[in-house]
Coordinates of C-alpha atoms in Angstrom, one line a residue:
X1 CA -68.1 229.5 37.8
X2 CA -70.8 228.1 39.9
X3 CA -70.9 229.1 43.7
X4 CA -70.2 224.6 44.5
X5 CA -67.2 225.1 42.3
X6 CA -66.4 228.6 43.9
X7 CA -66.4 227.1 47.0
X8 CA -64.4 224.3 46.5
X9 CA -61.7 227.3 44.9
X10 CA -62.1 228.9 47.6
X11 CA -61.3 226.4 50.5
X12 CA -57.8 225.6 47.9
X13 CA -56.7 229.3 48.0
X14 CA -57.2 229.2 52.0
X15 CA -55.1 225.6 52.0
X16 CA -52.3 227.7 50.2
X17 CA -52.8 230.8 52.0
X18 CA -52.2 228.8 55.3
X19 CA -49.5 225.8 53.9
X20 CA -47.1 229.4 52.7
X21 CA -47.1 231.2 55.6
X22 CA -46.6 228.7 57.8
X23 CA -44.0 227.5 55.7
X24 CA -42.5 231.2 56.5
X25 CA -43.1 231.2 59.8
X26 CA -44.5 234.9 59.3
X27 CA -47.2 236.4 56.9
X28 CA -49.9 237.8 57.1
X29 CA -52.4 235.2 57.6
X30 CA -55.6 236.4 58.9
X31 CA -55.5 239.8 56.9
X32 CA -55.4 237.1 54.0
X33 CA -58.0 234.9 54.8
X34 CA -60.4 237.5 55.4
X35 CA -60.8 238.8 51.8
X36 CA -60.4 235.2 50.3
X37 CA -64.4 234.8 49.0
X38 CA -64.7 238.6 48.2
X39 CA -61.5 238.4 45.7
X40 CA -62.2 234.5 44.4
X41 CA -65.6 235.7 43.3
X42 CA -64.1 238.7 41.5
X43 CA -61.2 236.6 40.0
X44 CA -63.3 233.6 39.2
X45 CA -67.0 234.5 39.4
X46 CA -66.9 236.6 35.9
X47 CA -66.2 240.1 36.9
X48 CA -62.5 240.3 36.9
X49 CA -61.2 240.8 32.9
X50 CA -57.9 239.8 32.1
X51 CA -56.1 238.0 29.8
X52 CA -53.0 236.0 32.2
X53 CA -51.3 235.2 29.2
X54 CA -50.4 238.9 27.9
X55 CA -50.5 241.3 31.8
X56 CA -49.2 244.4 29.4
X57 CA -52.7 243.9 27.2
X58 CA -54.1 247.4 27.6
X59 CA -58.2 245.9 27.8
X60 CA -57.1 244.1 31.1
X61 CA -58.8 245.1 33.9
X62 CA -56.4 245.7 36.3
X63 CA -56.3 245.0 40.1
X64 CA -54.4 246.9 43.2
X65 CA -54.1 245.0 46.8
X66 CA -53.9 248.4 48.8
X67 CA -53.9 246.0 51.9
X68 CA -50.4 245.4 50.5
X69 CA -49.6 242.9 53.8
X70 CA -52.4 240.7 52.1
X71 CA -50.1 239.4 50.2
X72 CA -49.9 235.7 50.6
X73 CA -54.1 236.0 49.2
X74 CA -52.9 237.8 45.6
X75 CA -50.3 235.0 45.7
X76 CA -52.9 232.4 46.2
X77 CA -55.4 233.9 43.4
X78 CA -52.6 233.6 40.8
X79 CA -51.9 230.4 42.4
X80 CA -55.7 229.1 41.7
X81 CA -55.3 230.7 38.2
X82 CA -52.4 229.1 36.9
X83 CA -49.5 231.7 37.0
X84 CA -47.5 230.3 39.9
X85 CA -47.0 227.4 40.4
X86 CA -47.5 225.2 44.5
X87 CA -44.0 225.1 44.4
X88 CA -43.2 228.7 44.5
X89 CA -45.8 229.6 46.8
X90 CA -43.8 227.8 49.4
X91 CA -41.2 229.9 49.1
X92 CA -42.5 232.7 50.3
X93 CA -41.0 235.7 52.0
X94 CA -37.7 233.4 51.2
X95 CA -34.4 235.5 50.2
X96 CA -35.0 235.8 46.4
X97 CA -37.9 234.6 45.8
X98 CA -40.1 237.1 44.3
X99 CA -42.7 236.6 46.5
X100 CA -41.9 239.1 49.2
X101 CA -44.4 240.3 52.2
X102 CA -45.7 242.9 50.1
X103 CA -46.3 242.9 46.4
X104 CA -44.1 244.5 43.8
X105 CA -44.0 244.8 39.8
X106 CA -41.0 242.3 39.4
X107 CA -44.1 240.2 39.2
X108 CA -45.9 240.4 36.0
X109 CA -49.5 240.7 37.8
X110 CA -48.4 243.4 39.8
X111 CA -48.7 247.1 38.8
X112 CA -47.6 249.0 42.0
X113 CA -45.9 248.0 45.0
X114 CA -48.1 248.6 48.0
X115 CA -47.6 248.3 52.3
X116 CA -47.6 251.7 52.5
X117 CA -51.4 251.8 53.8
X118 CA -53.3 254.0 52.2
X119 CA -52.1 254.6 49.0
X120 CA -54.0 252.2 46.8
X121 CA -56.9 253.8 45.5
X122 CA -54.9 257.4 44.8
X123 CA -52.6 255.3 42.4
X124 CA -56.6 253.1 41.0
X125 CA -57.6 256.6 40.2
X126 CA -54.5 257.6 38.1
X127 CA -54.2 254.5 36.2
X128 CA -58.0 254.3 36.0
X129 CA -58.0 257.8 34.1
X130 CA -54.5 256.5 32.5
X131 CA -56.5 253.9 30.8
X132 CA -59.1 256.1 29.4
X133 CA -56.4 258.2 27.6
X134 CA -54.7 255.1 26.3
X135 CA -57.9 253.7 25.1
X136 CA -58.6 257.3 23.8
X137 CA -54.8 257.6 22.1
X138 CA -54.9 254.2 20.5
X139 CA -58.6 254.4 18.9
X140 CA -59.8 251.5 20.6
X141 CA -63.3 251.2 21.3
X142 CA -64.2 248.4 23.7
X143 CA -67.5 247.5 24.8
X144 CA -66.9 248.4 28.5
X145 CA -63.8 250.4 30.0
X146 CA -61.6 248.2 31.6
X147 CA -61.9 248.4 35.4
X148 CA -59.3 249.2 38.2
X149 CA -60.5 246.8 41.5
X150 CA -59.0 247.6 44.3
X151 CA -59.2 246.2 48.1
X152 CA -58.7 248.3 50.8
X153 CA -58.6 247.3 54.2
X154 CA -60.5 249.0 57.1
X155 CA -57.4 250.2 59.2
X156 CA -56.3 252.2 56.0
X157 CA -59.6 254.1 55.7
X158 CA -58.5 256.2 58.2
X159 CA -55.7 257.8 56.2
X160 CA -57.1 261.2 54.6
X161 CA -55.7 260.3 50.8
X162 CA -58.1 257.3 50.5
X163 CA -61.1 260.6 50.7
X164 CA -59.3 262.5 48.8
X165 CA -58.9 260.0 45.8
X166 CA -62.5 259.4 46.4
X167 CA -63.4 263.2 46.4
X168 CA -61.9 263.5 42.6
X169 CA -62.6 260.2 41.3
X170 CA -66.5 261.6 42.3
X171 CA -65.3 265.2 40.7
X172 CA -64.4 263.4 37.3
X173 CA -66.8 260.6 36.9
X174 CA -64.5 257.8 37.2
X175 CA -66.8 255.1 36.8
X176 CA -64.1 252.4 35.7
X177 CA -62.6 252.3 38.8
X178 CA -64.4 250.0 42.4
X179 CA -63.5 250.2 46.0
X180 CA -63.2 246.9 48.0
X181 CA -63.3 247.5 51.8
X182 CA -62.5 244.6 53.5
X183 CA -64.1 245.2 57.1
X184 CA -62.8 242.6 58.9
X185 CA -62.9 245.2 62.6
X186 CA -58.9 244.9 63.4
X187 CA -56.1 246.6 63.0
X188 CA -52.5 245.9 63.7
X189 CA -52.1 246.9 67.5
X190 CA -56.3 246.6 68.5
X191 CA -59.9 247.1 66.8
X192 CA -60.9 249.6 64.6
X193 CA -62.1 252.7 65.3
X194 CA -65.5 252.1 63.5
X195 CA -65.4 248.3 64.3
X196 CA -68.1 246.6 62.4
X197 CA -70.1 250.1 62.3
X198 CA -71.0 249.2 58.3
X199 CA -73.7 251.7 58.6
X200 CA -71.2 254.6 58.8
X201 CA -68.5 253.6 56.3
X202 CA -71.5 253.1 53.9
X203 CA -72.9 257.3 54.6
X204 CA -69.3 257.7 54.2
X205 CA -68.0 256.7 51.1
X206 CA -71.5 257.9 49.7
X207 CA -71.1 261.5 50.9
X208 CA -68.4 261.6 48.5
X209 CA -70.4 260.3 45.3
X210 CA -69.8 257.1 45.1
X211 CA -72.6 254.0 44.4
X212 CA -72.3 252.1 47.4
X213 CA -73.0 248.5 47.7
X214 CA -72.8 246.6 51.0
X215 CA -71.8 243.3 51.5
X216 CA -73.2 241.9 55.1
X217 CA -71.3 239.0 54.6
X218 CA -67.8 238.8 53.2
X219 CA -67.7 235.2 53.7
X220 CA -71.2 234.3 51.9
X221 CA -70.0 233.9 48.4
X222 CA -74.1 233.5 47.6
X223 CA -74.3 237.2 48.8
X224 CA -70.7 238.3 46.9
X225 CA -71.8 236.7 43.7

């Protein structure tokens, strides 16, 4: 998808981001809106694999919000993609609907439920090295390992199980499996403690073996793509 056509995406899943929660009169907005051109270029921009019509094929790539209050943006993607329909995004957050203020597998998109910060990128690991095995176990032999995406946000990177998933996905080579941090400087109750201090995140996240790629701006889809 072109980056005219990206950006015309892009100001629809904002539109629905902002029409839902309003509509709920609670949501997550902001935490939403600021990973909307970082997850529309993965989704649509050709790096995101997988096939809407069968979730359960074992080639998709798959893809954990972490930042599991970001919901009404996931929402939105499947939204832009097809899977739900206008209609349902506007029930949001309503008694049963399944579109609840955090994510959870009654959706068929949605592999584990998250809101507990934190926890994102221990279960990416496991499913990224489940994948392997089920690749391994079926005698498949794709092109390229399907890849676990998953966005963090900045608040949650204070929590010691996001290093220690990225200690042993460094100790067993996991190369199937990408970090996302959305640094977008606040937390719930006040600013981060390393702000916009990219710089450090990036010495990091690298001390523990991972390829680090920085993003300077999460709004430029140009720059994402």
């Amino acid at each position: 998808m072109t980056s005219n056509k990206l950006t015309e995406l892009v100001k629809r899943i904002c539109f629905t981001i902002i029409t839902s929660t309003t509509t709920a009169g609670s949501g997550h907005t902001t935490s939403s809106l600021s990973a909307v051109e970082l997850t529309s270029v993965l989704f649509f921009g050709g790096f995101f694999k997988q096939d809407i019509s069968n979730f359960n094929n074992v080639l998709n790539d798959k893809f954990i919000l972490s930042k599991g209050h970001a919901a009404p943006l996931l929402y939105s993607l499947y939204e832009a993609a097809g899977v739900l329909s206008h209609k349902e995004m506007l029930t949001l957050r309503k008694f049963n609907s399944p579109l609840q203020g955090h994510p959870t597998p009654q959706l068929p998109f949605v592999d584990v439920a998250t809101g507990s910060l934190g926890q994102g990128l221990s279960v990416g690991l496991g499913m990224a090295l489940g994948i392997r095995l089920k690749i391994k176990e079926l005698g498949l032999t794709p092109k390229k390992e399907p890849t676990v995406w998953v966005l963090l946000g900045d608040s949650e990177m204070a929590e010691g199980q996001v290093w220690e998933a990225m200690e042993i996905a460094s100790y067993y080579n996991v190369n199937n499996l990408v970090g996302i941090v959305d640094i977008n400087r606040l937390g719930q109750s006040g600013e981060t403690d390393l702000a916009w201090d990219v710089e450090t995140y990036k010495k990091r996240i690298g001390t523990f073996g991972w390829h680090v790629l920085e993003i300077k701006n999460g709004h430029n889809i140009e720059e994402i793509q």
